[in-house]
Amino acid sequence: DAGVTQSPTHLIKTRGQQVTLRCSPKSGHDTVSWYQQALGQGPQFIFQYYEEEERQRGNFPDRFSGHQFPNYSSELNVNALLLGDSALYLCASSREWDTQYFGPGTRLTVL
Amino acid sequence: AQSVTQLGSHVSVSEGALVLLRCNYSSSVPPYLFWYVQYPNQGLQLLLKYTSAATLVKGINGFEAEFKKSETSFHLTKPSAHMSDAAEYFCAVSVHNQAGTALIFGKGTTLSVSS
């Protein structure tokens, strides 16, 4: 049984560009959450998707947006990239209210 | 609002010694508490969780944690450290309500194990 998968593994962008990160949840999971982990920090909650709707959102600007597809996979989009957006982006999946399981992350570098 | 404080950004122990990583939480309602471990260049792996059942929770790799409501603590322990335990450890709290189940993480504790 495959765990949570994320793509790409690494990504390099320049300031002002836009980026899309992808996440496939564990089999049987219907909820996807996204987190940003800056270097040397704990993960910070960006938002959570359930039934293709954004159910909960953390303290992130509107430049961060997402989507969940009917097969429960999800995308995280970041527009107008800033240097401060450089981080490890983690996706976690769960069965609605249950425990969240994390993917390996996507390392985004903004130059 | 919920929050987590991990005391000690870096803990060093010798192989075979007791591991104690400290976590205090703040929550206005009964919390769910978690410990995750992160190895270099990897995602987070769940060690254990507390969801209002037994206050002493056993996890993987010999780790356990005790929920103490009076002290608002959820410290992680392991009786005997192994070299493979060297990693970053994160304590997290969540509250399950209609809004969702966001995890609020502490800043993490780096565990070093020397031979």
Short mmCIF file of C-alpha atoms in Angstrom, two decimals:
data_model
loop_
_atom_site.label_atom_id
_atom_site.label_comp_id
_atom_site.label_asym_id
_atom_site.label_seq_id
_atom_site.Cartn_x
_atom_site.Cartn_y
_atom_site.Cartn_z
CA ASP A 1 0.00 0.00 0.00
CA ALA A 2 1.61 3.26 -1.14
CA GLY A 3 1.87 6.02 1.38
CA VAL A 4 1.43 9.71 0.71
CA THR A 5 3.32 10.74 -2.41
CA GLN A 6 4.37 14.24 -3.49
CA SER A 7 5.81 15.67 -6.67
CA PRO A 8 8.17 17.06 -7.59
CA THR A 9 10.86 16.31 -5.03
CA HIS A 10 12.76 19.53 -5.62
CA LEU A 11 11.90 22.72 -7.44
CA ILE A 12 13.79 25.93 -8.18
CA LYS A 13 11.90 29.09 -9.15
CA THR A 14 12.62 32.80 -9.36
CA ARG A 15 10.82 35.61 -7.59
CA GLY A 16 7.46 36.50 -9.08
CA GLN A 17 6.91 33.12 -10.68
CA GLN A 18 4.10 30.71 -9.89
CA VAL A 19 4.44 27.11 -8.72
CA THR A 20 2.17 24.06 -8.41
CA LEU A 21 2.90 21.20 -6.05
CA ARG A 22 1.04 17.89 -6.12
CA CYS A 23 0.01 15.34 -3.53
CA SER A 24 -1.60 11.90 -3.69
CA PRO A 25 -3.06 10.65 -0.40
CA LYS A 26 -2.81 7.19 1.12
CA SER A 27 -5.37 4.73 -0.15
CA GLY A 28 -8.63 5.17 1.78
CA HIS A 29 -7.87 8.72 2.91
CA ASP A 30 -10.19 11.55 1.89
CA THR A 31 -8.65 14.59 3.58
CA VAL A 32 -5.48 16.42 2.55
CA SER A 33 -3.62 19.06 4.55
CA TRP A 34 -0.67 21.20 3.46
CA TYR A 35 2.12 22.52 5.67
CA GLN A 36 5.10 24.81 5.11
CA GLN A 37 8.32 24.02 6.96
CA ALA A 38 10.99 26.71 6.84
CA LEU A 39 14.55 25.71 7.59
CA GLY A 40 15.03 24.98 11.27
CA GLN A 41 11.34 25.46 12.10
CA GLY A 42 8.33 23.30 12.78
CA PRO A 43 5.72 22.82 10.06
CA GLN A 44 3.05 25.53 9.77
CA PHE A 45 -0.48 24.71 8.66
CA ILE A 46 -1.50 26.24 5.33
CA PHE A 47 -4.93 24.70 4.65
CA GLN A 48 -6.96 21.50 4.67
CA TYR A 49 -9.23 20.05 1.97
CA TYR A 50 -12.14 17.69 2.44
CA GLU A 51 -14.78 16.76 -0.13
CA GLU A 52 -13.09 19.10 -2.64
CA GLU A 53 -13.65 22.11 -0.37
CA GLU A 54 -11.19 24.13 1.69
CA ARG A 55 -12.31 23.27 5.19
CA GLN A 56 -9.77 25.14 7.28
CA ARG A 57 -7.06 27.69 6.57
CA GLY A 58 -4.02 28.87 8.46
CA ASN A 59 -2.47 32.32 8.51
CA PHE A 60 -1.22 32.41 4.92
CA PRO A 61 -1.94 35.06 2.26
CA ASP A 62 -4.23 34.54 -0.70
CA ARG A 63 -1.18 33.89 -2.89
CA PHE A 64 -1.45 30.37 -1.48
CA SER A 65 -4.35 28.47 -2.98
CA GLY A 66 -5.26 24.85 -3.44
CA HIS A 67 -7.53 22.34 -4.98
CA GLN A 68 -8.73 18.83 -4.26
CA PHE A 69 -9.82 16.52 -7.05
CA PRO A 70 -12.56 13.85 -7.01
CA ASN A 71 -9.90 11.15 -6.51
CA TYR A 72 -8.82 13.05 -3.33
CA SER A 73 -5.45 14.12 -4.74
CA SER A 74 -4.56 17.75 -4.19
CA GLU A 75 -2.55 20.65 -5.55
CA LEU A 76 -0.97 23.59 -3.78
CA ASN A 77 -0.46 26.72 -5.88
CA VAL A 78 1.68 29.67 -4.88
CA ASN A 79 1.59 32.85 -6.97
CA ALA A 80 4.04 35.76 -7.07
CA LEU A 81 6.76 33.83 -5.30
CA LEU A 82 8.86 35.59 -2.67
CA LEU A 83 12.27 34.61 -1.36
CA GLY A 84 10.56 33.82 1.95
CA ASP A 85 8.48 31.13 0.29
CA SER A 86 11.56 28.91 0.11
CA ALA A 87 10.74 25.93 2.32
CA LEU A 88 9.86 22.27 2.49
CA TYR A 89 6.18 21.83 1.63
CA LEU A 90 4.59 18.85 3.30
CA CYS A 91 1.34 17.17 2.41
CA ALA A 92 -0.52 15.03 4.94
CA SER A 93 -3.52 12.81 4.36
CA SER A 94 -6.07 11.38 6.76
CA ARG A 95 -9.40 9.67 6.92
CA GLU A 96 -11.47 12.76 7.75
CA TRP A 97 -10.88 13.46 11.47
CA ASP A 98 -8.26 10.77 12.00
CA THR A 99 -4.48 10.89 12.30
CA GLN A 100 -2.52 12.69 9.60
CA TYR A 101 0.23 10.85 7.71
CA PHE A 102 2.88 12.86 5.92
CA GLY A 103 4.54 12.59 2.55
CA PRO A 104 8.25 13.15 1.91
CA GLY A 105 7.76 16.79 0.97
CA THR A 106 8.71 19.08 -1.90
CA ARG A 107 11.74 21.31 -1.40
CA LEU A 108 11.05 24.70 -3.03
CA THR A 109 13.89 27.15 -3.55
CA VAL A 110 13.08 30.69 -4.70
CA LEU A 111 15.97 32.68 -6.16
CA ALA B 1 -6.03 29.03 20.54
CA GLN B 2 -3.78 26.04 20.77
CA SER B 3 0.00 26.16 21.01
CA VAL B 4 2.96 23.91 21.76
CA THR B 5 6.26 24.67 23.45
CA GLN B 6 9.18 22.30 23.17
CA LEU B 7 11.77 22.99 25.84
CA GLY B 8 15.30 22.55 24.55
CA SER B 9 16.04 22.93 20.88
CA HIS B 10 18.88 20.43 21.15
CA VAL B 11 19.27 17.38 23.41
CA SER B 12 22.40 15.22 23.47
CA VAL B 13 22.57 11.77 25.06
CA SER B 14 24.91 8.81 25.04
CA GLU B 15 23.90 5.52 23.48
CA GLY B 16 21.99 3.51 26.08
CA ALA B 17 21.00 6.57 28.12
CA LEU B 18 17.49 7.75 28.87
CA VAL B 19 15.90 10.05 26.30
CA LEU B 20 13.57 12.79 27.58
CA LEU B 21 12.12 15.36 25.19
CA ARG B 22 9.82 17.94 26.74
CA CYS B 23 6.57 19.27 25.37
CA ASN B 24 4.02 21.58 26.97
CA TYR B 25 0.76 22.50 25.31
CA SER B 26 -1.90 25.12 25.61
CA SER B 27 -5.48 24.32 24.69
CA SER B 28 -8.85 25.60 25.83
CA VAL B 29 -10.49 22.26 25.06
CA PRO B 30 -9.32 18.65 25.48
CA PRO B 31 -6.49 18.26 23.01
CA TYR B 32 -5.23 15.56 20.74
CA LEU B 33 -1.44 15.34 21.07
CA PHE B 34 1.16 13.84 18.77
CA TRP B 35 4.86 13.22 18.49
CA TYR B 36 6.39 13.03 15.03
CA VAL B 37 10.00 12.29 14.04
CA GLN B 38 11.79 13.69 11.01
CA TYR B 39 14.99 12.21 9.63
CA PRO B 40 17.20 14.37 7.39
CA ASN B 41 15.63 15.21 4.05
CA GLN B 42 12.48 13.25 4.82
CA GLY B 43 8.87 13.88 5.79
CA LEU B 44 7.37 13.39 9.24
CA GLN B 45 6.74 9.94 10.70
CA LEU B 46 4.16 9.44 13.45
CA LEU B 47 5.70 8.12 16.68
CA LEU B 48 2.60 8.12 18.89
CA LYS B 49 -0.62 9.94 19.64
CA TYR B 50 -2.88 10.76 22.61
CA THR B 51 -6.60 10.96 21.93
CA SER B 52 -8.12 11.01 25.45
CA ALA B 53 -7.85 7.28 26.15
CA ALA B 54 -4.97 5.99 28.32
CA THR B 55 -2.69 8.74 29.63
CA LEU B 56 0.44 6.66 29.02
CA VAL B 57 0.84 6.15 25.31
CA LYS B 58 3.24 3.67 23.74
CA GLY B 59 4.57 4.29 20.28
CA ILE B 60 6.97 2.84 17.77
CA ASN B 61 10.69 2.22 18.27
CA GLY B 62 10.36 1.96 22.07
CA PHE B 63 9.12 5.52 22.63
CA GLU B 64 6.33 6.44 25.00
CA ALA B 65 4.72 9.62 26.30
CA GLU B 66 2.58 10.49 29.29
CA PHE B 67 -0.28 12.99 29.17
CA LYS B 68 -0.40 15.09 32.35
CA LYS B 69 -3.35 17.44 32.32
CA SER B 70 -2.36 19.18 35.58
CA GLU B 71 1.03 20.07 34.09
CA THR B 72 -0.24 20.53 30.51
CA SER B 73 2.64 18.32 29.43
CA PHE B 74 3.21 15.47 27.01
CA HIS B 75 6.88 14.56 27.38
CA LEU B 76 8.45 11.88 25.17
CA THR B 77 10.73 9.25 26.69
CA LYS B 78 12.75 6.22 25.69
CA PRO B 79 14.62 4.15 28.30
CA SER B 80 17.70 3.45 26.19
CA ALA B 81 18.83 5.59 23.27
CA HIS B 82 20.10 4.06 20.05
CA MET B 83 22.25 5.72 17.42
CA SER B 84 19.36 5.43 14.95
CA ASP B 85 17.22 7.68 17.20
CA ALA B 86 19.21 10.74 16.13
CA ALA B 87 16.68 12.96 14.37
CA GLU B 88 14.38 15.98 14.75
CA TYR B 89 11.35 15.45 16.99
CA PHE B 90 8.17 17.52 16.83
CA CYS B 91 5.33 17.71 19.31
CA ALA B 92 1.96 18.77 17.89
CA VAL B 93 -1.54 19.54 19.14
CA SER B 94 -4.83 19.53 17.32
CA VAL B 95 -8.42 20.18 18.18
CA HIS B 96 -11.06 18.37 16.24
CA ASN B 97 -14.00 20.58 15.48
CA GLN B 98 -16.19 21.42 12.55
CA ALA B 99 -13.51 23.71 11.19
CA GLY B 100 -11.05 20.89 10.68
CA THR B 101 -8.12 19.14 12.29
CA ALA B 102 -5.11 21.39 11.76
CA LEU B 103 -1.93 20.35 13.55
CA ILE B 104 -0.07 23.02 15.48
CA PHE B 105 3.60 22.10 15.83
CA GLY B 106 6.33 23.08 18.21
CA LYS B 107 9.67 24.31 16.88
CA GLY B 108 11.24 20.89 17.27
CA THR B 109 14.04 19.29 19.29
CA THR B 110 17.14 17.87 17.66
CA LEU B 111 18.25 14.66 19.36
CA SER B 112 21.92 13.73 19.06
CA VAL B 113 23.15 10.31 20.20
CA SER B 114 26.85 9.68 20.80
CA SER B 115 28.60 6.34 21.13
#
